[in-house]
PDB file of C-alpha atoms and ligand atoms in Angstrom:
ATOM      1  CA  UNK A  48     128.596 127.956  81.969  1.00  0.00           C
ATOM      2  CA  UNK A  49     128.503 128.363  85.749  1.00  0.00           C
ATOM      3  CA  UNK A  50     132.165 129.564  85.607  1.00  0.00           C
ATOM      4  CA  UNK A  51     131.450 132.114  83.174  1.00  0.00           C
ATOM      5  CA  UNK A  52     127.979 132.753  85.317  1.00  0.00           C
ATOM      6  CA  UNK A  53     130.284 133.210  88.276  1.00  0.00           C
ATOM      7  CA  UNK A  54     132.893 135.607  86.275  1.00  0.00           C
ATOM      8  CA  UNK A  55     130.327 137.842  84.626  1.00  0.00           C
ATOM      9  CA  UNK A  56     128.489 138.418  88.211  1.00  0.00           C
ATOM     10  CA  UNK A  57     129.876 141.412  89.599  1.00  0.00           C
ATOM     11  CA  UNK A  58     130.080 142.956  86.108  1.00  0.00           C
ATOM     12  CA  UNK A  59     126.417 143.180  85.732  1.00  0.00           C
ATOM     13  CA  UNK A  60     124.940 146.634  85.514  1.00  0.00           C
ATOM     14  CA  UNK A  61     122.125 146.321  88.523  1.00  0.00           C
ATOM     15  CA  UNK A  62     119.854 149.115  86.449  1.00  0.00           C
ATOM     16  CA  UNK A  63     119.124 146.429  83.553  1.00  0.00           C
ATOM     17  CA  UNK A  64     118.065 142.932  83.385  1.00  0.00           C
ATOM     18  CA  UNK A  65     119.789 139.705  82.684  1.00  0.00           C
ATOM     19  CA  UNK A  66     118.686 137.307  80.517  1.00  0.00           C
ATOM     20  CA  UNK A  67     120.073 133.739  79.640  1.00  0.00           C
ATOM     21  CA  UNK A  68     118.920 131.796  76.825  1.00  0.00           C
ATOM     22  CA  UNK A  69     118.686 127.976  76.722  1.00  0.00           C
ATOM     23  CA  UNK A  70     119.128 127.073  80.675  1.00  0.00           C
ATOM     24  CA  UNK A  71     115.974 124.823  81.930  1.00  0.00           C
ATOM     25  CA  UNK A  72     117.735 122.368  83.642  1.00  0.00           C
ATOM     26  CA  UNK A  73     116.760 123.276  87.728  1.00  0.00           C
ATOM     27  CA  UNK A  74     119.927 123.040  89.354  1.00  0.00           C
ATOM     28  CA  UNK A  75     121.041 125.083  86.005  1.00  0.00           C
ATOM     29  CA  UNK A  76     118.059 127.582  86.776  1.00  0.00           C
ATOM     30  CA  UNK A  77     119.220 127.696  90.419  1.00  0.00           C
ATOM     31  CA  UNK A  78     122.851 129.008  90.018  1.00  0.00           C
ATOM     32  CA  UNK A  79     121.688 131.002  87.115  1.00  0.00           C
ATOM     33  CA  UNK A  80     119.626 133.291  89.392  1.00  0.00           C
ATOM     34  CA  UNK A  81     122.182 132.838  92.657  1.00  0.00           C
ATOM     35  CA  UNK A  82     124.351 134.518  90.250  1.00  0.00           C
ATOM     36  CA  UNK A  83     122.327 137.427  88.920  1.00  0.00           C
ATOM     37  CA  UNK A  84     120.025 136.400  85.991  1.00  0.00           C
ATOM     38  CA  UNK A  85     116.205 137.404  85.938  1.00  0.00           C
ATOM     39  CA  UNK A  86     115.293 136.033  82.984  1.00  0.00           C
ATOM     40  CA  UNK A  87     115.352 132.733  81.171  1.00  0.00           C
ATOM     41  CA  UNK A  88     114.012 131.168  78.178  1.00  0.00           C
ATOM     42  CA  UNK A  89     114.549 127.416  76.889  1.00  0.00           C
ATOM     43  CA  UNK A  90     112.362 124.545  75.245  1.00  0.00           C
ATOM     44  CA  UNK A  91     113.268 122.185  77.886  1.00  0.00           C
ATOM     45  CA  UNK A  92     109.811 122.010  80.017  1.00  0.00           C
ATOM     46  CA  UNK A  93     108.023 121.669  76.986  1.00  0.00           C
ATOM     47  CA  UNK A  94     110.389 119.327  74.981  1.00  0.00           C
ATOM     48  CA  UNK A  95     110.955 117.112  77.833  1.00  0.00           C
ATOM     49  CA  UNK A  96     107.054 117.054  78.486  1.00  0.00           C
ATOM     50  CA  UNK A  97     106.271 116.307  75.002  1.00  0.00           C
ATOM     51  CA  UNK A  98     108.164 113.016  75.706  1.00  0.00           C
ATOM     52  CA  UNK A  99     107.242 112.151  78.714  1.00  0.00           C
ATOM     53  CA  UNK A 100     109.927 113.667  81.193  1.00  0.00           C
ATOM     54  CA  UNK A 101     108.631 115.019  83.647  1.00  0.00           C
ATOM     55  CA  UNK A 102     110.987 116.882  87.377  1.00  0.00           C
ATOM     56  CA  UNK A 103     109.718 115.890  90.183  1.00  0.00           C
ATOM     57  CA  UNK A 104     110.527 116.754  93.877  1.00  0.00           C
ATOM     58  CA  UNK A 105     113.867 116.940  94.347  1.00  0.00           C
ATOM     59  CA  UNK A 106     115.241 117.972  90.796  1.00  0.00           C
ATOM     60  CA  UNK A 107     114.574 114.586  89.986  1.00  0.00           C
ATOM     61  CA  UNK A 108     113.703 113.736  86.261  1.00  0.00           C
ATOM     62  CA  UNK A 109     111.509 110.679  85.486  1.00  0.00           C
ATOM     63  CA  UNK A 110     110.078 109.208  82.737  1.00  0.00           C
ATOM     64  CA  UNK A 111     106.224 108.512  82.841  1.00  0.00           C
ATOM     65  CA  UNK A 112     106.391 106.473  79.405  1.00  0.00           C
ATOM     66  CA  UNK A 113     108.059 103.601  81.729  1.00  0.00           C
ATOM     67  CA  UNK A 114     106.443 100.784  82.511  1.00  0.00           C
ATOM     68  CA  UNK A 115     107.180 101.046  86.259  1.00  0.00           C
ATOM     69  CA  UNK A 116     104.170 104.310  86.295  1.00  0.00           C
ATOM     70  CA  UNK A 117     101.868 101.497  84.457  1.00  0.00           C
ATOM     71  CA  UNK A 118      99.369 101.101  87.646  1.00  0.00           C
ATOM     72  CA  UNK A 119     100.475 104.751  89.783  1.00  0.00           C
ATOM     73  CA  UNK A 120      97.511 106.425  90.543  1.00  0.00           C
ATOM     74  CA  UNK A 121      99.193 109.213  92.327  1.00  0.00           C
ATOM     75  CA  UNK A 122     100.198 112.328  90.615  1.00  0.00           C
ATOM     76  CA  UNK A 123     103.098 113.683  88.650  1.00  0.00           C
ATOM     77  CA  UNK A 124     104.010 115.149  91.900  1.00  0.00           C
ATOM     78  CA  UNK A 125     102.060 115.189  95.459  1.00  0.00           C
ATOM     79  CA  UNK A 126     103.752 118.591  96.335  1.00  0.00           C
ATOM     80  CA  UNK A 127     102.660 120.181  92.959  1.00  0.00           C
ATOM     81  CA  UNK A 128      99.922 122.907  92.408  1.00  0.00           C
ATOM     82  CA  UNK A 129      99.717 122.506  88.664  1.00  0.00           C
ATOM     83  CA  UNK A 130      96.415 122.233  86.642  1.00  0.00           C
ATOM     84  CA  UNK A 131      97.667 118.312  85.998  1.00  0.00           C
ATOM     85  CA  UNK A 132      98.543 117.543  89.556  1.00  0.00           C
ATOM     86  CA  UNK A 133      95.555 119.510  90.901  1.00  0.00           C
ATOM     87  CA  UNK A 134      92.985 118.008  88.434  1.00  0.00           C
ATOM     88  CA  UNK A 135      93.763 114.092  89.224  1.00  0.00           C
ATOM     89  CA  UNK A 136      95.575 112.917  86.132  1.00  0.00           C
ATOM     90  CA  UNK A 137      97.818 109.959  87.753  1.00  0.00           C
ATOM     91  CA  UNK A 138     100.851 109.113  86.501  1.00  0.00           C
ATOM     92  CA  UNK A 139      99.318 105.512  84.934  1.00  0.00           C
ATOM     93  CA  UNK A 140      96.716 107.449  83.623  1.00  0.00           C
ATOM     94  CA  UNK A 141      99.342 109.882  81.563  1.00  0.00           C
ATOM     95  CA  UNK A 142     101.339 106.802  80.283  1.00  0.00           C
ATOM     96  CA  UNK A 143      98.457 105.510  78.997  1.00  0.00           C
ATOM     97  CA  UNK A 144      97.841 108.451  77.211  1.00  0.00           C
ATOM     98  CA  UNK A 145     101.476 108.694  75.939  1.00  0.00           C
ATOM     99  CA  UNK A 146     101.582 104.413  74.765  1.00  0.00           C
ATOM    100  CA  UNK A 147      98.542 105.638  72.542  1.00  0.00           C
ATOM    101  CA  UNK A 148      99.902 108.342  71.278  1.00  0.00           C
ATOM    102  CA  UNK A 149      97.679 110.770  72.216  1.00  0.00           C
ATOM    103  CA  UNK A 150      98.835 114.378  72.356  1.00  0.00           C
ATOM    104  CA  UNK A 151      97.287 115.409  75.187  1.00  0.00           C
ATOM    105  CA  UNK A 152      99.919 113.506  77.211  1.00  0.00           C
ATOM    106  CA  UNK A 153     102.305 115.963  76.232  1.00  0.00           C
ATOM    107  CA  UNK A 154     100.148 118.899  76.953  1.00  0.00           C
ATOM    108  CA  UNK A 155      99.638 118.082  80.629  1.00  0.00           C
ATOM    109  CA  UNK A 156     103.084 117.180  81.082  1.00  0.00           C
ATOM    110  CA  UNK A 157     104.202 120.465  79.725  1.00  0.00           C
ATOM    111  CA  UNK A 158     101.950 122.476  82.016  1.00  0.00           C
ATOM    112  CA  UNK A 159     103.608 120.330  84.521  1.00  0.00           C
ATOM    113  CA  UNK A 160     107.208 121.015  83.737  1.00  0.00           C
ATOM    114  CA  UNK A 161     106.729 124.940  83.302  1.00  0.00           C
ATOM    115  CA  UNK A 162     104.628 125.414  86.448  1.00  0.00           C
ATOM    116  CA  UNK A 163     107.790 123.300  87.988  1.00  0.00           C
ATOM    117  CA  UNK A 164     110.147 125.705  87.072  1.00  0.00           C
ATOM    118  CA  UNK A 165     107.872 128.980  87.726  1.00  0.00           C
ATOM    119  CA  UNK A 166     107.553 127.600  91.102  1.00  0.00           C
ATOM    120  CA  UNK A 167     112.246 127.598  91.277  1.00  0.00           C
ATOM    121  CA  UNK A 168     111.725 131.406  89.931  1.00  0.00           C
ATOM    122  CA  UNK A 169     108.818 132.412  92.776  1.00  0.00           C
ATOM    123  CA  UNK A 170     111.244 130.839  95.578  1.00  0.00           C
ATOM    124  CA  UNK A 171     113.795 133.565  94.645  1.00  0.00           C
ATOM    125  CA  UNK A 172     111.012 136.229  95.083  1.00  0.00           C
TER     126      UNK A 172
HETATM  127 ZN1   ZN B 997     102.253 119.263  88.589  1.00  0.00          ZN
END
């Protein structure tokens, strides 16, 4: 992909946008727009949320359904400004939520996960 990103640069017709389908990792989301895209659309925030993945910091990707987050009462993320972060919902608190199955779990780590990646697109502003 980033080869082909990389090829198909220059080619791009500056008048129109460029949209790529399926690309959510951030490091993916990164060279995507380095290399000309404006638009993106892909399941991953939401997917990974769902289950409990959530990016952190870094790029990192953890996984709050692990027993290590069982007595965190920090956030998803200390540098986020998402509803979930903002709001207090610690990271023990969310696995709780996710060992009982309850979907809300997946809702705030969702919320999470996109505002992550909105935050990647408003850097390039
Ligand atoms: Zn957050």
């Amino acid at each position: 992909m980033h080869d082909m990103l990389e090829f198909l640069a220059p080619l791009y017709d500056v008048a129109k946008i460029r949209y790529l389908m399926g690309v959510g990792e951030p490091g993916n989301l990164k060279f995507a727009i380095e290399h000309g895209i404006d638009m993106f659309d892909c399941v991953l925030p939401t997917r990974n949320g769902r289950h409990g993945s959530v990016w952190i910091s870094g790029d990192k990707r953890v996984s709050l359904k692990n027993g290590h987050f069982s007595a965190d009462k920090g956030p998803i993320d200390k540098n986020c400004d998402c509803y979930t972060c903002q709001q207090g919902y610690s990271r023990a608190f969310l696995r709780h939520l996710f060992k009982v199955g309850d979907p809300l779990a997946g809702k705030l780590c969702s919320i999470h996960n996109l505002r992550y990646l909105q935050s990647i697109c408003e850097s390039y502003r």
